[in-house]
Amino acid sequence: APSDQSNSAEWGCHGIQLPGANGASLGAGAQNTIDIEAGCATPGIAADICANLTLGGYSDWFLPSTGEMAKMYLNISAIGGFSNNNYYWSSSETTHLNAMTCDLGGIGSCMGYGKNYNMNVRAIRSFSTPFNPDTTNNITVSTSGWNYVTVTDSLGCTATDSVYVHIDIDSD
């Protein structure tokens, strides 16, 4: 999401260990959010805010895992809008009392914190870019230099683009 969903939300269910909500790897946030929602009925907690978010025509938002937050931190300038030196809840639970928070507005470090504390919340969603393995329209280049490609679509519209190719042949 391009902005925070909350600057004062609890992780929720302090004192209760939620089965399955401990994934920390990249890709674990969506399942963690499902597990938090299933095990903690408290409205307005971090995962609930994300799970019930509709933004930009999408309703598949979730609270990120610490692995996903690490990727967010690597792209912080492109994402933008983070509070300075403030911690954000991740969906990664560590104990019945704590869950991981990450300082996305500061140095990017993560640490366990009491689930009853209020922290910032930033939802994310997963998506993939469609991959078209069609190789019927390809070009073979054997020399370095500028190469120009003109493409015509099914409606007869054309577009021309260029790419510089440097071919370095190792003579060993």
XYZ file of N, CA and C in Angstrom:
516
model
N 0.842 -1.173 0.000
C 0.000 0.000 0.000
C 0.895 1.246 0.000
N 0.475 2.296 -0.617
C 1.308 3.488 -0.709
C 1.374 4.322 0.571
N 0.543 4.000 1.550
C 0.559 4.734 2.815
C 0.185 3.781 3.952
N 0.360 4.253 5.191
C 0.046 3.434 6.357
C -1.462 3.267 6.512
N -1.864 2.106 7.018
C -3.279 1.863 7.296
C -3.631 2.264 8.722
N -2.615 2.314 9.593
C -2.828 2.752 10.966
C -1.486 3.174 11.554
N -1.545 4.082 12.511
C -0.333 4.430 13.248
C -0.480 4.070 14.722
N -1.528 3.296 15.037
C -1.782 2.945 16.429
C -2.669 1.707 16.531
N -2.102 0.542 16.179
C -2.870 -0.701 16.263
C -2.066 -1.753 17.013
N -2.747 -2.540 17.803
C -2.113 -3.675 18.472
C -1.966 -4.828 17.489
N -1.015 -5.710 17.772
C -0.907 -6.953 16.997
C -2.096 -7.827 17.337
N -2.453 -7.841 18.639
C -3.656 -8.529 19.088
C -3.398 -9.835 19.825
N -4.387 -10.233 20.602
C -4.399 -11.504 21.341
C -3.139 -11.710 22.178
N -2.758 -10.669 22.898
C -1.625 -10.733 23.823
C -1.879 -11.842 24.845
N -0.919 -12.720 25.015
C -1.050 -13.828 25.956
C -1.540 -15.116 25.329
N -1.864 -15.084 24.035
C -2.367 -16.284 23.345
C -1.449 -16.586 22.168
N -0.924 -17.822 22.134
C -0.106 -18.266 20.993
C -1.060 -18.693 19.878
N -0.884 -18.126 18.688
C -1.771 -18.440 17.571
C -1.100 -19.460 16.656
N -1.679 -20.634 16.511
C -1.072 -21.673 15.666
C -0.889 -21.205 14.225
N 0.325 -21.394 13.711
C 0.606 -21.115 12.306
C 0.997 -19.688 11.981
N 0.907 -18.770 12.937
C 1.168 -17.356 12.638
C 2.622 -16.973 12.884
N 3.530 -17.928 12.731
C 4.929 -17.657 13.044
C 5.847 -17.672 11.824
N 5.292 -17.702 10.629
C 6.114 -17.696 9.423
C 6.872 -16.388 9.287
N 8.172 -16.493 8.984
C 8.996 -15.291 8.859
C 9.549 -15.110 7.450
N 9.427 -16.103 6.616
C 10.049 -16.060 5.295
C 9.249 -15.208 4.312
N 9.910 -14.887 3.218
C 9.258 -14.196 2.121
C 8.119 -15.079 1.620
N 6.917 -14.532 1.567
C 5.757 -15.299 1.129
C 4.900 -15.843 2.256
N 5.326 -15.675 3.513
C 4.578 -16.228 4.651
C 3.480 -15.305 5.168
N 3.513 -14.030 4.808
C 2.593 -13.052 5.377
C 1.119 -13.328 5.134
N 0.781 -13.766 3.946
C -0.633 -14.021 3.645
C -1.193 -15.133 4.528
N -0.453 -16.236 4.665
C -0.921 -17.336 5.515
C -0.912 -16.936 6.982
N 0.108 -16.190 7.419
C 0.125 -15.688 8.796
C -1.129 -14.868 9.078
N -1.490 -13.994 8.135
C -2.666 -13.136 8.316
C -3.929 -13.985 8.428
N -4.040 -15.000 7.595
C -5.190 -15.924 7.677
C -5.221 -16.593 9.049
N -4.063 -17.051 9.531
C -3.988 -17.720 10.828
C -4.308 -16.766 11.982
N -3.862 -15.527 11.888
C -4.172 -14.533 12.923
C -5.671 -14.262 12.946
N -6.258 -14.063 11.783
C -7.703 -13.805 11.693
C -8.512 -14.985 12.229
N -8.030 -16.206 11.968
C -8.743 -17.407 12.427
C -8.646 -17.588 13.946
N -7.509 -17.172 14.526
C -7.294 -17.419 15.941
C -7.553 -16.238 16.860
N -7.759 -15.069 16.299
C -7.935 -13.871 17.113
C -9.086 -13.043 16.545
N -10.197 -13.031 17.258
C -11.404 -12.360 16.761
C -11.463 -10.875 17.116
N -10.402 -10.332 17.693
C -10.403 -8.930 18.098
C -10.432 -8.021 16.865
N -11.439 -7.179 16.731
C -11.483 -6.277 15.565
C -10.464 -5.147 15.701
N -9.978 -4.656 14.576
C -9.098 -3.496 14.564
C -7.636 -3.776 14.859
N -7.262 -5.059 15.007
C -5.844 -5.373 15.191
C -5.147 -5.301 13.833
N -3.821 -5.320 13.846
C -3.041 -5.100 12.623
C -3.450 -6.026 11.471
N -3.514 -7.326 11.722
C -3.871 -8.265 10.651
C -5.300 -8.038 10.164
N -6.195 -7.721 11.080
C -7.597 -7.478 10.718
C -7.727 -6.242 9.829
N -6.971 -5.203 10.140
C -6.981 -3.989 9.318
C -6.557 -4.325 7.891
N -5.492 -5.107 7.765
C -4.980 -5.466 6.435
C -5.930 -6.401 5.693
N -6.426 -7.421 6.393
C -7.295 -8.415 5.757
C -8.603 -7.807 5.261
N -9.051 -6.746 5.895
C -10.319 -6.114 5.515
C -10.149 -4.856 4.677
N -8.927 -4.624 4.212
C -8.643 -3.431 3.411
C -9.059 -3.625 1.950
N -9.742 -2.642 1.412
C -9.975 -2.558 -0.027
C -9.356 -1.246 -0.475
N -8.389 -1.349 -1.392
C -7.640 -0.181 -1.821
C -7.205 -0.371 -3.264
N -7.424 0.625 -4.076
C -7.017 0.550 -5.473
C -7.733 -0.534 -6.256
N -8.923 -0.910 -5.815
C -9.680 -1.958 -6.479
C -9.284 -3.368 -6.049
N -8.392 -3.482 -5.060
C -7.931 -4.795 -4.596
C -8.359 -5.019 -3.155
N -8.696 -6.267 -2.842
C -9.083 -6.621 -1.472
C -8.280 -7.823 -0.970
N -7.120 -8.077 -1.575
C -6.290 -9.226 -1.180
C -5.048 -8.798 -0.396
N -5.191 -7.789 0.453
C -4.099 -7.249 1.240
C -3.853 -8.109 2.468
N -2.627 -8.090 2.978
C -2.296 -8.831 4.195
C -1.169 -8.138 4.940
N -0.959 -8.567 6.183
C 0.109 -8.038 7.026
C 1.397 -8.779 6.665
N 2.449 -8.075 6.287
C 3.661 -8.745 5.810
C 4.432 -9.487 6.909
N 5.102 -10.563 6.507
C 6.022 -11.267 7.400
C 7.306 -10.454 7.515
N 8.199 -10.854 8.404
C 9.466 -10.141 8.516
C 10.287 -10.275 7.235
N 10.202 -11.407 6.548
C 10.902 -11.563 5.271
C 10.397 -10.595 4.217
N 9.101 -10.379 4.192
C 8.511 -9.429 3.249
C 8.851 -7.991 3.641
N 8.933 -7.753 4.943
C 9.317 -6.413 5.392
C 10.769 -6.098 5.033
N 11.622 -7.113 5.036
C 13.013 -6.905 4.621
C 13.060 -6.465 3.161
N 12.236 -7.065 2.314
C 12.164 -6.650 0.905
C 11.587 -5.241 0.783
N 10.612 -4.920 1.621
C 10.048 -3.576 1.611
C 11.130 -2.559 1.954
N 11.950 -2.887 2.960
C 12.995 -1.954 3.370
C 14.009 -1.737 2.243
N 14.316 -2.783 1.499
C 15.248 -2.648 0.376
C 14.696 -1.733 -0.715
N 13.375 -1.594 -0.765
C 12.719 -0.766 -1.782
C 11.995 0.426 -1.165
N 12.460 0.863 -0.014
C 11.746 1.876 0.762
C 11.551 3.191 0.013
N 12.539 3.594 -0.771
C 12.396 4.871 -1.478
C 11.356 4.773 -2.587
N 11.214 3.615 -3.210
C 10.203 3.431 -4.255
C 8.798 3.340 -3.653
N 8.691 2.734 -2.479
C 7.388 2.570 -1.827
C 6.968 3.876 -1.174
N 7.843 4.432 -0.333
C 7.613 5.728 0.307
C 6.527 5.749 1.355
N 6.410 6.892 2.029
C 5.339 7.143 2.974
C 5.486 6.516 4.341
N 6.677 6.053 4.706
C 6.857 5.435 6.016
C 7.129 6.493 7.076
N 6.635 6.242 8.289
C 6.895 7.138 9.411
C 8.365 7.028 9.803
N 9.005 8.138 10.112
C 10.414 8.136 10.501
C 10.616 7.502 11.871
N 11.579 6.589 11.918
C 11.975 5.946 13.171
C 10.809 5.369 13.961
N 9.898 4.748 13.268
C 8.775 4.093 13.914
C 8.686 2.648 13.448
N 8.264 1.818 14.350
C 8.171 0.394 14.066
C 6.811 0.029 13.484
N 6.834 -0.968 12.616
C 5.649 -1.495 11.953
C 5.470 -2.950 12.350
N 4.216 -3.333 12.582
C 3.940 -4.737 12.891
C 4.185 -5.610 11.678
N 4.799 -6.761 11.925
C 4.841 -7.825 10.925
C 3.788 -8.848 11.340
N 3.534 -9.815 10.497
C 2.592 -10.880 10.844
C 3.295 -12.037 11.551
N 4.586 -11.912 11.800
C 5.391 -13.003 12.362
C 5.357 -12.982 13.895
N 4.625 -13.933 14.464
C 4.522 -14.065 15.912
C 5.736 -14.831 16.435
N 6.244 -14.448 17.603
C 7.380 -15.162 18.185
C 6.994 -15.966 19.423
N 6.141 -15.419 20.271
C 5.663 -16.121 21.468
C 4.214 -15.720 21.709
N 3.646 -16.250 22.785
C 2.281 -15.870 23.155
C 2.192 -14.399 23.573
N 3.341 -13.791 23.875
C 3.359 -12.393 24.300
C 3.897 -11.426 23.252
N 4.697 -11.924 22.303
C 5.414 -11.035 21.374
C 5.211 -11.400 19.911
N 5.366 -10.383 19.081
C 5.420 -10.554 17.624
C 6.520 -9.622 17.122
N 6.965 -9.841 15.902
C 8.072 -9.051 15.357
C 7.585 -7.714 14.800
N 8.362 -6.678 15.109
C 8.157 -5.355 14.539
C 9.427 -4.975 13.788
N 9.284 -4.157 12.747
C 10.446 -3.731 11.965
C 10.438 -2.213 11.833
N 11.612 -1.635 11.962
C 11.792 -0.187 11.891
C 11.958 0.226 10.422
N 10.884 0.240 9.679
C 10.951 0.573 8.254
C 11.217 2.050 8.021
N 10.914 2.889 8.969
C 11.164 4.308 8.820
C 12.554 4.712 9.280
N 13.324 3.757 9.779
C 14.657 4.057 10.291
C 15.714 3.184 9.657
N 16.312 2.299 10.473
C 17.442 1.502 9.988
C 17.050 0.116 9.481
N 15.781 -0.244 9.564
C 15.326 -1.510 9.007
C 15.433 -2.708 9.922
N 15.860 -2.508 11.165
C 16.015 -3.638 12.081
C 14.655 -4.137 12.560
N 14.617 -5.423 12.931
C 13.393 -6.034 13.450
C 13.658 -6.604 14.836
N 12.631 -6.601 15.681
C 12.764 -7.159 17.023
C 11.392 -7.558 17.541
N 11.393 -8.457 18.505
C 10.143 -8.861 19.134
C 9.631 -7.781 20.062
N 8.325 -7.619 20.101
C 7.715 -6.588 20.938
C 6.381 -7.110 21.444
N 5.932 -6.598 22.570
C 4.661 -7.027 23.147
C 3.492 -6.806 22.206
N 2.680 -7.837 22.017
C 1.562 -7.772 21.068
C 0.475 -6.788 21.488
N 0.543 -6.311 22.738
C -0.450 -5.354 23.224
C -0.028 -3.903 22.994
N 1.140 -3.669 22.388
C 1.587 -2.306 22.096
C 1.023 -1.826 20.762
N 0.862 -0.522 20.645
C 0.366 0.081 19.412
C 1.539 0.412 18.494
N 1.452 -0.036 17.251
C 2.487 0.194 16.249
C 1.824 0.606 14.936
N 2.651 1.009 13.987
C 2.174 1.317 12.639
C 1.818 0.035 11.897
N 0.947 0.171 10.918
C 0.525 -0.954 10.080
C 0.608 -0.545 8.623
N 1.255 -1.378 7.818
C 1.317 -1.163 6.359
C 0.974 -2.491 5.684
N -0.106 -2.505 4.948
C -0.550 -3.710 4.243
C 0.236 -3.896 2.946
N 0.359 -5.141 2.531
C 0.936 -5.454 1.229
C 0.035 -6.459 0.532
N 0.282 -6.676 -0.733
C -0.408 -7.731 -1.475
C 0.600 -8.412 -2.367
N 0.283 -9.617 -2.735
C 1.173 -10.396 -3.588
C 0.647 -10.343 -5.014
N 1.553 -10.233 -5.952
C 1.157 -10.276 -7.341
C 2.324 -10.783 -8.152
N 2.033 -11.237 -9.332
C 3.111 -11.680 -10.217
C 2.882 -11.082 -11.591
N 3.955 -10.836 -12.261
C 3.880 -10.320 -13.612
C 3.686 -11.494 -14.554
N 2.680 -11.451 -15.414
C 2.485 -12.571 -16.340
C 3.726 -12.768 -17.208
N 4.105 -14.004 -17.349
C 5.265 -14.334 -18.166
C 4.776 -14.965 -19.454
N 5.190 -14.405 -20.566
C 4.811 -14.941 -21.859
C 6.012 -15.649 -22.467
N 5.991 -16.973 -22.479
C 7.146 -17.704 -22.994
C 7.203 -17.778 -24.524
N 6.368 -17.009 -25.204
C 6.342 -17.015 -26.664
C 7.679 -16.509 -27.216
N 8.356 -17.377 -27.944
C 9.649 -16.994 -28.530
C 9.580 -16.985 -30.053
N 8.359 -16.906 -30.593
C 8.245 -16.902 -32.055
C 8.742 -15.591 -32.657
N 8.725 -14.520 -31.885
C 9.213 -13.232 -32.363
C 10.519 -12.914 -31.646
N 11.615 -13.439 -32.153
C 12.893 -13.172 -31.518
C 13.907 -12.704 -32.544
N 14.972 -12.130 -32.058
C 16.025 -11.592 -32.914
C 17.353 -12.157 -32.430
N 18.172 -12.565 -33.353
C 19.511 -13.015 -33.016
C 20.497 -11.927 -33.419
N 21.337 -11.542 -32.480
C 22.318 -10.486 -32.715
C 23.705 -11.098 -32.593
N 24.575 -10.809 -33.565
C 25.920 -11.390 -33.527
C 27.036 -10.355 -33.427
N 26.677 -9.072 -33.505
C 27.688 -8.024 -33.382
C 27.211 -6.960 -32.405
N 28.167 -6.297 -31.765
C 27.841 -5.213 -30.842
C 27.294 -4.023 -31.617
N 26.449 -3.221 -30.929
C 25.940 -2.002 -31.535
C 24.476 -1.792 -31.257
N 23.937 -0.721 -31.851
C 22.524 -0.404 -31.690
C 21.687 -1.314 -32.570
N 20.598 -1.818 -32.022
C 19.664 -2.651 -32.755
C 18.285 -2.030 -32.621
N 17.579 -1.968 -33.742
C 16.267 -1.352 -33.770
C 15.224 -2.414 -34.074
N 14.126 -2.340 -33.331
C 13.060 -3.316 -33.484
C 11.763 -2.556 -33.739
N 11.055 -2.944 -34.794
C 9.733 -2.386 -35.072
C 8.718 -3.494 -34.890
N 7.707 -3.220 -34.097
C 6.671 -4.200 -33.790
C 5.346 -3.681 -34.334
N 4.579 -4.560 -34.959
C 3.245 -4.226 -35.443
C 2.246 -5.139 -34.754
N 1.238 -4.549 -34.110
C 0.246 -5.377 -33.424
C -0.875 -5.778 -34.373
N -1.862 -6.500 -33.844
C -2.951 -7.040 -34.664
C -3.849 -5.960 -35.251
N -3.795 -4.736 -34.710
C -4.595 -3.638 -35.231
C -3.841 -2.796 -36.255
N -2.586 -3.176 -36.502
C -1.780 -2.452 -37.474
C -0.988 -1.297 -36.886
N -1.037 -1.118 -35.573
C -0.257 -0.064 -34.922
C 1.198 -0.520 -34.812
N 2.113 0.392 -35.053
C 3.526 0.042 -34.981
C 4.241 0.876 -33.929
N 5.307 0.290 -33.403
C 6.167 0.977 -32.446
C 7.593 0.528 -32.711
N 8.517 1.468 -32.619
C 9.924 1.155 -32.821
C 10.691 1.457 -31.541
N 11.594 0.578 -31.192
C 12.418 0.769 -30.011
C 13.834 0.357 -30.349
N 14.761 0.739 -29.496
C 16.152 0.392 -29.746
C 16.799 -0.148 -28.485
N 17.847 -0.921 -28.693
C 18.625 -1.443 -27.587
C 20.075 -1.537 -28.039
N 20.989 -1.160 -27.162
C 22.404 -1.299 -27.476
C 22.880 -2.623 -26.915
N 23.483 -3.433 -27.736
C 23.984 -4.734 -27.333
C 25.500 -4.713 -27.408
N 26.125 -5.127 -26.317
C 27.583 -5.275 -26.290
C 27.895 -6.764 -26.163
N 28.562 -7.287 -27.153
C 28.943 -8.699 -27.137
C 30.442 -8.773 -26.845
N 30.758 -9.437 -25.779
C 32.151 -9.576 -25.362
C 32.523 -11.037 -25.497
N 33.357 -11.343 -26.464
C 33.774 -12.719 -26.710
C 35.112 -12.936 -26.034
N 35.100 -13.884 -25.105
C 36.328 -14.213 -24.382
C 37.175 -15.112 -25.265
N 38.409 -14.715 -25.510
C 39.278 -15.455 -26.439
C 40.137 -16.495 -25.732
N 39.846 -16.825 -24.492
C 40.645 -17.824 -23.775
C 40.460 -19.217 -24.331
